[in-house]
Amino acid sequence: MRSIHFTEEHEAFRREVRRFLETEVAPNADDWETAGRIPREIFVRMGDLGFLGVMGPEAYGGSGGDVFHAVALLEELPRSLMGGFCAAVSVQQFMATPHIARHGSEELKRRYLVPSIAGAKIGALAITEPDAGSDVASIRTTARRDGDAYVVDGAKTFITNGADGDFYTLAVRTGPPESGSAGLSLIVVDADTPGVRVAKRLRKLGWHASDTAELVFDGARVPVDRLVGRENEGFYLIMESFQLERLCSAAIAVGSADVAIEKTLAYMAQRRAFGRPLTKFQALRHRLADLAAELEAARHLTYHTAWLHHDGETAIRESSMAKLVATELGTRIADACLQLHGGYGFMEEYLAARFWRDARGATITAGTSEIMREIIARILIDEIVPEPRERPAREGSAGTEPPAPSWQPPPEPKPAEPLDLDSVEGLMRALPSRLRPSRAEGWSSTFHFRFDGAEHSDWTLRVEDGACRTAPGHDGEADCTVRMKAKTFLGIASGKTHAQTAFMLGKIKVSNLGEMMRFVKSFRLGER
């Protein structure tokens, strides 16, 4: 179907993917489903065809395509006739490796990204634990620094590509247990590292062709250079990637529903009852018409979400909506298609049974439907509740004053009246008094803030060696640009809104994540 989002180049790519899947993958579906494995050779073949690095940088073997090349691939993957194949391939290139591509060192990119794009290595994203799924902040797997290595202990579960994969992009706790989301990191761990083992291959209701594993880490030593990004920044990296993961789920669900309807229509056209094909019965025709209309709506919500990603938007609301709508609809369509097959739909040799099993997993992975509804509700209703936390002691409260910084800003003019802490201007002028000097020693950085909806929207904040100054307007070159609505900033500064939650919901947009984290740790926010 024509779309303003897809050029002829995109459509040619889609046709190439479809041809490959229908001629080289789908004929093997029954065998791979029975074996519970996807041959490694097919990953190499996909690498040769450029299907594993669709959005990957060309410098590392990728195709350098855009998000709509990715959507075309994802919509076509269900033509493999295996939900597990869709899962394994999408995890390989859209979940296990994007962190490495965006934030990994050159060494990490050469060691893991390049062979992943080529299909020579298979990766997995290992976040979920027995007691921590969407609640990423509750991760317990630890990585303790010991010389030039991290010592990793813990367990992960429900890991796609976990049993047969070559490496894991692993979420670990590098901070103390009480640090919550602020103490998480991402490291890359080779599957053959001593102390790493597959506890068991998990048997699933659907997705039979893909391997799903429970992993155990027992004193596994991982070189410190396998850290992705900076230590204790993992929570933000994970939140950053969730939106693409949810877009993937939506696109696959749309493509899966397409295939289910196509196969069901073909069955109904040749299946006769009371002397005529099932396609001639009005009740059945109208049921399919309703589902097809809903599917088209879900498709274009998914395309709109992809367009927002393409345009550089975080698109948390739309990604959550697309994932919720497309996967829930996918389960209803699969159920209807099974019903339209009658008794044959209940038989294993018919695809309708597989479509039904495989569709069910999509409402659980990448955040359950319930989690999607909660995210949407928080954004829609704007009711972000801050997490309970202790108010930090003020610097110097133990009776010692911090040393004076080597650089002193010009003295702030004393206002004739107390600062208005219910305005952006008042809060920005109050920030120097909220700085924790000991945490800003040796740190020099310039921030450009833009507060949408404020009387004075643009501000510059300069930190240098334990001191701070603010001024209206944008002055000099920024190390970090920050944009948010004025009411979001007022909520954070008053303690009514939790900064990490606001970031997770896309209410704060920053150009330099590391500098912004340093800012949050160096200023006393949430106080009156």
XYZ file of C-alpha atoms in Angstrom:
528
model
C 0.000 0.000 0.000
C 1.308 3.438 -0.936
C 2.487 5.719 1.850
C 4.019 9.191 1.957
C 6.729 7.777 4.223
C 8.181 5.252 1.764
C 10.141 6.113 -1.378
C 10.732 3.795 -4.305
C 14.085 2.940 -2.694
C 12.268 1.787 0.443
C 9.817 -0.270 -1.601
C 12.594 -1.892 -3.643
C 14.283 -2.829 -0.380
C 10.988 -4.239 0.929
C 10.580 -6.392 -2.194
C 14.119 -7.727 -1.786
C 13.479 -8.654 1.843
C 10.171 -10.333 0.976
C 11.745 -12.378 -1.817
C 14.475 -13.602 0.507
C 12.071 -14.533 3.293
C 9.585 -16.318 1.053
C 12.213 -18.305 -0.871
C 15.013 -18.945 1.630
C 13.408 -18.808 5.081
C 9.697 -19.677 5.044
C 10.215 -23.086 3.340
C 12.310 -24.083 6.388
C 9.888 -22.762 9.003
C 8.450 -26.109 10.092
C 11.896 -27.674 10.513
C 13.293 -24.718 12.464
C 10.214 -24.562 14.673
C 10.617 -28.253 15.485
C 14.347 -27.922 16.138
C 13.898 -24.796 18.273
C 16.900 -23.218 16.555
C 17.687 -20.908 13.669
C 20.794 -22.009 11.740
C 23.680 -19.569 12.109
C 24.168 -19.679 8.355
C 20.974 -17.706 7.832
C 22.381 -14.833 9.898
C 25.487 -14.812 7.707
C 23.274 -14.823 4.630
C 21.265 -11.885 5.982
C 24.511 -10.091 6.748
C 25.674 -10.589 3.166
C 22.391 -9.126 1.907
C 22.646 -6.100 4.208
C 19.636 -7.058 6.321
C 21.387 -6.981 9.725
C 22.751 -3.447 9.574
C 19.881 -1.572 7.995
C 20.436 1.579 10.074
C 24.041 0.770 10.942
C 26.862 3.191 10.039
C 28.553 2.341 6.777
C 31.970 2.616 8.446
C 31.145 -0.584 10.347
C 29.513 -2.488 7.497
C 26.013 -1.097 7.878
C 23.723 0.074 5.106
C 23.256 3.573 6.498
C 19.499 3.410 5.901
C 16.837 5.316 7.777
C 14.105 4.252 10.163
C 11.707 3.508 7.285
C 14.127 0.947 5.858
C 13.964 -0.636 9.315
C 10.157 -0.525 9.392
C 9.997 -2.148 5.943
C 12.272 -4.955 7.161
C 10.302 -5.421 10.385
C 6.945 -5.542 8.594
C 8.286 -8.169 6.214
C 9.950 -10.418 8.836
C 6.642 -12.227 9.595
C 6.783 -13.609 6.041
C 9.245 -16.053 7.589
C 6.078 -17.614 9.132
C 7.885 -17.712 12.503
C 7.413 -15.266 15.350
C 10.652 -16.569 16.809
C 12.569 -15.605 13.686
C 11.170 -12.071 13.944
C 12.279 -11.922 17.580
C 15.793 -13.256 17.001
C 16.551 -10.948 14.071
C 15.060 -7.816 15.639
C 16.975 -8.400 18.883
C 20.193 -8.895 16.924
C 20.182 -5.504 15.239
C 17.722 -3.271 17.068
C 18.303 -4.225 20.719
C 21.661 -5.916 21.338
C 23.817 -3.582 19.237
C 22.349 -0.026 19.136
C 23.856 0.799 22.539
C 27.265 -0.208 21.212
C 26.755 1.780 18.002
C 25.725 4.953 19.848
C 27.824 4.890 22.992
C 30.451 2.168 22.639
C 34.164 2.731 22.198
C 35.872 2.156 18.872
C 37.174 -1.146 20.222
C 33.651 -2.290 21.186
C 32.317 -1.377 17.766
C 35.038 -3.331 15.992
C 34.745 -6.314 18.324
C 30.934 -6.630 18.415
C 29.100 -4.273 16.050
C 31.016 -5.169 12.886
C 30.598 -8.972 13.204
C 26.955 -8.550 14.273
C 26.153 -6.604 11.118
C 27.951 -9.286 9.113
C 26.007 -12.066 10.862
C 29.228 -13.620 12.179
C 28.240 -12.956 15.808
C 24.798 -13.159 17.387
C 23.950 -10.807 20.229
C 21.375 -10.609 23.000
C 20.106 -7.821 25.224
C 20.104 -9.061 28.815
C 18.071 -6.812 31.096
C 15.190 -8.855 32.535
C 15.726 -10.706 35.820
C 13.474 -13.032 37.820
C 12.404 -10.046 39.960
C 13.027 -7.147 37.582
C 11.411 -6.709 34.183
C 10.062 -3.282 33.277
C 11.199 -2.123 36.738
C 14.758 -1.617 35.505
C 15.783 0.252 38.659
C 15.385 -2.993 40.654
C 18.108 -4.895 38.778
C 20.244 -6.980 41.154
C 22.947 -8.427 38.914
C 26.125 -6.745 40.141
C 29.413 -5.799 38.502
C 32.085 -5.111 41.125
C 35.267 -3.381 40.018
C 38.390 -5.440 40.705
C 41.497 -4.016 39.107
C 41.105 -4.005 35.332
C 37.922 -6.106 35.385
C 34.345 -6.179 36.570
C 33.309 -9.247 38.553
C 29.732 -10.057 37.558
C 27.293 -12.022 39.720
C 23.581 -12.522 39.179
C 20.968 -13.976 36.847
C 18.933 -12.971 33.808
C 15.850 -14.587 32.343
C 13.668 -14.543 29.199
C 16.737 -13.636 27.110
C 16.170 -14.012 23.357
C 19.334 -15.328 21.635
C 20.597 -16.120 25.126
C 21.368 -19.805 24.578
C 22.940 -19.665 21.120
C 24.249 -16.102 21.117
C 27.900 -15.031 21.233
C 27.626 -11.992 23.504
C 25.257 -10.172 25.832
C 24.714 -6.444 26.209
C 24.188 -6.773 29.923
C 22.514 -4.441 32.423
C 24.335 -4.568 35.756
C 24.432 -2.691 39.041
C 27.744 -0.885 39.488
C 26.497 1.361 42.290
C 25.315 0.396 45.784
C 21.937 -1.356 46.142
C 20.297 1.810 47.431
C 21.379 3.806 44.359
C 18.382 2.565 42.371
C 18.390 3.680 38.758
C 21.430 5.901 39.346
C 23.704 2.893 39.895
C 23.178 0.919 36.672
C 25.607 0.359 33.811
C 25.773 -1.550 30.535
C 28.665 -3.882 29.760
C 29.253 -6.347 26.935
C 29.957 -9.905 28.060
C 31.133 -12.761 25.837
C 28.986 -15.856 26.218
C 32.065 -18.067 26.620
C 33.449 -16.047 29.550
C 34.312 -18.326 32.504
C 31.592 -17.960 35.109
C 28.857 -17.409 32.495
C 26.494 -20.269 31.800
C 23.104 -20.983 30.303
C 21.069 -22.325 33.207
C 18.404 -23.638 30.848
C 16.690 -23.140 27.538
C 13.158 -22.016 28.269
C 10.177 -23.726 26.666
C 7.657 -21.189 25.378
C 4.035 -21.144 24.271
C 5.132 -19.616 20.965
C 8.219 -18.303 19.150
C 9.500 -21.877 19.014
C 12.242 -21.223 16.451
C 14.084 -18.702 18.630
C 16.091 -19.680 21.676
C 15.155 -18.071 24.974
C 17.387 -18.662 27.967
C 17.949 -18.199 31.648
C 21.524 -17.042 32.298
C 23.690 -17.228 35.400
C 26.781 -15.111 36.127
C 29.004 -16.465 38.882
C 32.163 -14.462 39.443
C 32.555 -13.773 35.715
C 35.479 -11.413 35.079
C 34.782 -8.902 32.311
C 37.430 -6.377 31.186
C 36.518 -2.814 32.164
C 36.889 -1.698 28.553
C 33.658 -3.593 27.805
C 31.722 -0.795 29.532
C 29.235 0.929 27.206
C 29.130 4.678 27.760
C 29.988 5.811 31.281
C 29.635 3.935 34.512
C 26.251 4.380 36.221
C 24.644 5.819 33.065
C 22.975 2.531 32.123
C 19.461 3.495 33.187
C 19.389 6.396 30.772
C 20.811 4.321 27.927
C 18.157 1.648 28.492
C 15.353 4.225 28.611
C 16.720 5.763 25.417
C 16.516 2.448 23.552
C 13.087 1.351 24.793
C 11.304 3.531 22.231
C 12.979 1.862 19.248
C 12.299 -1.544 20.806
C 8.603 -0.700 21.122
C 8.462 0.621 17.576
C 9.944 -2.716 16.458
C 7.206 -4.602 18.308
C 4.509 -2.481 16.678
C 5.898 -2.898 13.144
C 6.279 -6.668 13.536
C 2.745 -6.932 14.943
C 1.362 -5.037 11.937
C 3.274 -7.258 9.511
C 2.215 -10.403 11.351
C -1.444 -9.402 11.197
C -1.080 -8.743 7.465
C 0.223 -12.251 6.875
C -2.409 -13.841 9.130
C -5.226 -12.139 7.220
C -3.702 -13.030 3.837
C -3.361 -16.716 4.743
C -6.835 -16.793 6.255
C -8.421 -15.236 3.152
C -6.668 -17.814 0.976
C -8.050 -20.590 3.206
C -11.560 -19.122 3.207
C -11.569 -18.793 -0.585
C -11.004 -22.539 -1.054
C -12.966 -23.792 1.972
C -16.640 -24.335 1.161
C -19.655 -24.643 3.443
C -23.289 -25.041 2.384
C -22.173 -25.037 -1.230
C -20.211 -21.785 -1.304
C -16.802 -20.441 -0.204
C -16.493 -18.992 3.288
C -15.617 -15.632 1.695
C -19.255 -15.338 0.579
C -20.722 -15.361 4.113
C -21.568 -11.812 5.184
C -20.884 -12.302 8.900
C -17.362 -13.537 8.140
C -16.720 -10.874 5.495
C -17.750 -8.062 7.822
C -15.646 -9.381 10.681
C -12.562 -9.316 8.467
C -13.512 -5.864 7.156
C -13.585 -4.479 10.698
C -10.225 -6.025 11.550
C -8.639 -4.780 8.307
C -9.817 -1.235 9.049
C -8.398 -1.363 12.580
C -5.146 -2.779 11.226
C -4.806 0.119 8.801
C -5.231 2.569 11.689
C -2.569 0.737 13.723
C -0.258 0.711 10.705
C -0.400 4.469 10.282
C 0.050 5.108 13.999
C 3.194 2.989 13.701
C 4.326 4.939 10.621
C 3.701 8.244 12.408
C 5.770 7.046 15.336
C 8.547 6.047 12.950
C 8.389 9.506 11.369
C 8.836 11.105 14.791
C 11.900 8.902 15.385
C 13.188 9.892 11.949
C 12.691 13.546 12.898
C 14.733 13.146 16.078
C 11.848 13.027 18.549
C 11.947 10.782 21.616
C 8.314 9.855 20.876
C 7.725 8.023 24.153
C 3.976 8.596 24.077
C 3.582 7.510 20.455
C 5.947 4.532 20.795
C 3.970 3.293 23.786
C 0.663 3.846 21.987
C 1.820 2.125 18.804
C 3.152 -0.857 20.733
C -0.039 -1.142 22.798
C -2.475 -0.748 19.899
C -0.621 -2.886 17.336
C 0.223 -5.833 19.599
C -3.204 -5.980 21.271
C -4.842 -5.818 17.844
C -2.435 -8.469 16.589
C -3.648 -10.918 19.229
C -7.292 -10.233 18.321
C -6.625 -10.704 14.618
C -4.716 -13.945 15.229
C -7.572 -15.196 17.402
C -10.153 -14.274 14.761
C -8.120 -15.950 12.024
C -7.918 -19.141 14.051
C -11.684 -19.007 14.573
C -12.292 -18.490 10.865
C -10.360 -21.699 10.190
C -12.851 -23.581 12.365
C -11.576 -26.919 13.632
C -8.599 -26.791 11.302
C -7.333 -23.677 13.061
C -6.939 -25.752 16.210
C -4.664 -28.195 14.419
C -0.883 -27.774 14.633
C -0.317 -28.372 10.928
C -2.211 -25.188 10.075
C -0.450 -21.815 10.327
C -3.397 -20.281 12.168
C -2.390 -22.111 15.353
C 1.182 -20.797 15.114
C 0.019 -17.255 14.375
C -2.197 -17.391 17.477
C 0.610 -18.637 19.729
C 3.189 -16.227 18.388
C 0.989 -13.123 18.545
C 0.464 -13.554 22.281
C 4.079 -12.913 23.202
C 4.101 -9.448 21.628
C 1.863 -7.976 24.339
C 4.419 -9.011 26.976
C 7.880 -8.328 25.551
C 9.406 -4.800 25.406
C 7.049 -3.777 28.217
C 3.666 -5.346 28.847
C 0.435 -3.764 27.714
C -0.185 -2.757 31.315
C 3.151 -0.889 31.425
C 2.286 0.844 28.127
C -1.025 1.996 29.564
C 0.690 3.345 32.671
C 3.239 5.305 30.610
C 0.490 6.741 28.407
C -1.629 7.610 31.441
C 1.256 9.425 33.117
C 1.872 11.517 30.027
C -1.813 12.088 29.304
C -2.794 13.025 32.826
C 0.595 14.583 33.683
C 0.582 13.012 37.099
C 4.238 12.181 37.747
C 4.728 11.184 41.386
C 8.280 11.630 42.742
C 9.965 8.662 44.349
C 10.484 8.883 48.135
C 13.980 10.091 48.859
C 15.935 11.593 51.692
C 16.806 15.238 51.465
C 20.607 15.521 51.171
C 22.497 17.359 53.855
C 23.743 20.779 52.860
C 27.409 21.215 52.131
C 29.355 22.356 55.168
C 26.700 21.138 57.615
C 29.333 19.136 59.507
C 30.973 22.391 60.570
C 33.549 22.685 57.794
C 33.265 25.027 54.863
C 34.279 23.763 51.411
C 37.443 25.322 50.012
C 36.973 28.464 47.945
C 37.153 27.810 44.213
C 40.050 29.132 42.199
C 37.610 30.909 39.928
C 35.006 33.261 41.338
C 32.015 34.419 39.309
C 30.983 38.037 39.400
C 28.804 38.644 42.439
C 25.132 38.172 41.766
C 23.189 41.387 42.250
C 21.080 41.107 45.370
C 17.409 41.355 44.527
C 15.364 43.894 46.302
C 12.875 41.170 47.130
C 13.290 37.409 47.774
C 13.672 35.345 44.628
C 10.426 34.066 43.161
C 10.915 30.300 43.273
C 7.680 29.811 41.376
C 9.164 31.277 38.207
C 11.869 30.060 35.840
C 13.821 33.293 36.299
C 13.772 33.046 40.069
C 14.829 29.406 40.029
C 17.650 29.992 37.551
C 18.986 32.862 39.656
C 18.733 30.627 42.742
C 20.747 27.775 41.202
C 24.190 29.116 42.304
C 23.051 28.808 45.926
C 21.947 25.225 45.286
C 25.291 24.044 43.938
C 27.173 21.405 45.941
C 30.716 22.819 45.562
C 32.482 19.597 46.530
C 30.763 17.729 43.692
C 31.678 20.399 41.162
C 35.400 20.615 41.939
C 37.467 20.354 38.781
C 34.351 20.499 36.609
C 33.937 23.145 33.939
C 30.849 23.137 31.759
C 28.457 25.478 29.983
C 24.759 24.685 29.712
C 22.233 26.327 27.421
C 18.688 25.931 28.746
C 15.466 26.602 26.850
C 12.240 26.601 28.857
C 9.215 26.539 26.572
C 6.426 28.709 27.908
C 8.617 30.865 30.168
C 8.712 34.656 29.971
C 12.502 34.462 29.603
C 13.001 31.113 27.885
C 16.763 31.039 27.204
C 19.392 30.814 29.949
C 23.092 30.066 30.224
C 24.526 28.285 33.240
C 28.292 28.143 33.715
C 29.991 25.849 36.222
C 33.712 26.205 36.884
C 35.664 24.513 39.662
C 33.064 24.537 42.403
C 31.279 27.770 41.530
C 28.337 28.654 39.312
C 26.700 31.598 37.628
C 23.561 31.970 35.517
C 22.498 34.620 33.026
C 19.574 35.143 30.661
C 20.174 34.365 26.992
C 22.580 31.944 25.341
C 26.218 32.954 25.692
C 29.242 31.094 24.306
C 29.448 27.499 23.094
C 27.412 24.985 25.080
C 28.758 21.671 26.331
C 25.149 20.590 26.835
C 21.837 21.970 25.589
C 18.701 21.253 27.606
C 15.104 21.816 26.558
C 11.918 21.305 28.538
C 8.652 23.010 29.318
C 8.712 25.649 32.020
C 6.195 23.701 34.104
C 8.438 20.606 33.987
C 11.367 22.598 35.383
C 9.191 24.163 38.067
C 7.935 20.714 39.057
C 11.462 19.292 39.336
C 12.759 22.281 41.273
C 9.856 22.089 43.743
C 10.127 18.333 44.222
C 6.705 17.613 42.700
C 8.218 15.931 39.642
C 10.986 13.342 39.692
C 13.784 14.274 37.263
C 14.487 10.712 36.136
C 10.809 10.043 35.485
C 10.506 13.267 33.488
C 13.519 12.236 31.414
C 12.104 8.740 30.872
C 8.830 10.230 29.634
C 10.644 12.445 27.140
C 9.861 15.696 28.941
C 13.554 16.653 29.081
C 15.692 16.664 25.937
C 19.460 16.908 26.333
C 22.381 16.876 23.913
C 24.961 15.460 26.342
C 23.687 12.810 28.741
C 26.890 12.641 30.806
C 26.968 16.384 31.471
C 23.291 16.395 32.403
C 23.809 13.585 34.896
C 26.693 15.548 36.432
C 24.395 18.563 36.667
C 21.652 16.629 38.462
C 24.149 15.222 40.973
C 25.812 18.596 41.594
C 22.737 20.710 42.362
C 20.213 20.444 45.155
C 16.961 20.205 43.249
C 13.538 19.529 44.698
C 13.928 21.999 47.580
C 12.063 25.211 48.410
